[in-house]
Amino acid sequence: MRLTEFKGKSNNLQLLKFLAAVFVVASHSFALAAGSSENEWFMKLTDGAMSLGGAAVSVFFCAGGYFIAKSMNRVQNGVTYFKIRILRIFPCLMVVVFLSAFLLGPLVTEYSLSEYFKDTQVYRYLLNGVLLLQHNLPGAFQDNPYLPTVNGVLWTLPIEFLCYIACFVMWKLKFLEQKKCVFSIPLVIFGTLGIYFVAGKAGVSGLTPTIRPMLLFYMGILFFVYRDKVIFKKSVFWWHMSALVLSVPLQLVNAAMVLCFPYILFYLCFAVKQVSEKVGNAGNISYGIYLCAYPIQQVIVWMHGDTMSPYWNMGMAIPFAVAGGYLLYRYIEKPLMNFKGRRLA
C-alpha cells in the first residue's frame, strides 16, 4: 500500500494521540509522585535514554510534521496558515494558564492570599500563554517531592511553534516540493551536528529532548512531501521495529527514534485496519489532557503531603485529566474549530 492510497481521516492516529496523552501522564507520575523518574518503565527499558513521555511526545511531533505540511500545502497562504495554528494552540493554553494562576495557585500556595496576589510572579506566569515560559507560582507545591513546577509540559509548546515557523519557511523556499526538498536534508543533518558540536564546546548538555521532537517533525514533513514514494509493507514495518529494539543495547535509541519511528507510526496510522470513528474521537481531547494533567498530578501529590506510589498518582490523575481535556475540547476547541471551518469555507 502506498501512502497516497489512504483517503479520509485516520481514526488510528486519533486513538494514538489519546494514548500518547495518557502515556505522558503515566510517565510524569513517577517523577512527580516519587521524586525521581529512574523507575519509570521506558527509562529502565532504554537504560535512561528515553522516557515513556518522550516516546509519547514523539507521536505528536512526527504526526504533526505530516499534517502541518499538508495544511500549509493546502492553504498556500501564510496568514491563513498561522491563523489556523494560533487558533489551535493558544486559546486552550491561555485558559489553562489563567486558571492555574488565579484559581489553582491561591488554593495551594503557602502564602496568604494578599501576599500571593502582590507577588509579581503571579502575573509573569501569564506569559506562558504567549509561550514565554514561567514555571512556578508563589508558594505553590514547595514541598512536593519533585520540582515545584506548576505545568512542566509547557516546554514543548515553544518548540512546536518554532516547527510551525520552520514549515512555513520550507514552503516559502519551495522545500515542500519534491525537487527542492532534497536540498533541505543536508541542511538539517549538518545543522543538527553543528548544534551538538557548539553545545559540546560550550558545555551545554541535555539537548536531545529538544532536538529529537524537531527532527521527528521534520521527518513527518518528509513523509508528506514524498508520500507518493512511501510504500507500506508488513516486512518493512517489522524491520523498523527490530532496528528500534536493537538500538537499546547498542545505545542508539535517539537515532533509531528519528530514523525508524516515523515509518512505524505512519504504518499504524494508515496501513492497518482503522478503529471506529467513535473510538478515534478520543483523540479530540488529547491536547486538553496534555495541558491540564501535570498540574492535576501536582495537586494530588500536594494533597497527599509526601511521596506516593506513582501508580496511585496516575490512577487518580488520568480520570481528572480526561475530564479536563473533554471540557477544554467541548467548550474551547470545538467551537473554535467550527468557527475556523466557516471562515475558511
PDB file of C-alpha atoms in Angstrom, residues 20 23-28 40 42 50-58 212 290:
ATOM      1  CA  ALA A  20       0.093   9.282  23.872  1.00  0.00           C
ATOM      2  CA  PHE A  23       1.214   7.887  28.467  1.00  0.00           C
ATOM      3  CA  VAL A  24       2.581  11.359  29.232  1.00  0.00           C
ATOM      4  CA  VAL A  25       0.508  11.343  32.431  1.00  0.00           C
ATOM      5  CA  ALA A  26       1.759   7.866  33.334  1.00  0.00           C
ATOM      6  CA  SER A  27       5.368   8.859  32.690  1.00  0.00           C
ATOM      7  CA  HIS A  28       5.198  12.015  34.814  1.00  0.00           C
ATOM      8  CA  GLU A  40       9.800   4.795  35.004  1.00  0.00           C
ATOM      9  CA  PHE A  42      10.847   3.279  29.457  1.00  0.00           C
ATOM     10  CA  MET A  50      14.197   7.950  26.774  1.00  0.00           C
ATOM     11  CA  SER A  51      11.087   8.106  28.919  1.00  0.00           C
ATOM     12  CA  LEU A  52       7.600   6.935  28.020  1.00  0.00           C
ATOM     13  CA  GLY A  53       6.631  10.596  27.953  1.00  0.00           C
ATOM     14  CA  GLY A  54       9.388  11.284  25.432  1.00  0.00           C
ATOM     15  CA  ALA A  55       8.116   8.478  23.211  1.00  0.00           C
ATOM     16  CA  ALA A  56       4.572   9.837  23.520  1.00  0.00           C
ATOM     17  CA  VAL A  57       5.654  13.366  22.583  1.00  0.00           C
ATOM     18  CA  SER A  58       7.315  11.839  19.523  1.00  0.00           C
ATOM     19  CA  ARG A 212      14.570  14.943  18.859  1.00  0.00           C
ATOM     20  CA  TYR A 290      -1.780  17.185  27.750  1.00  0.00           C
TER      21      TYR A 290
END
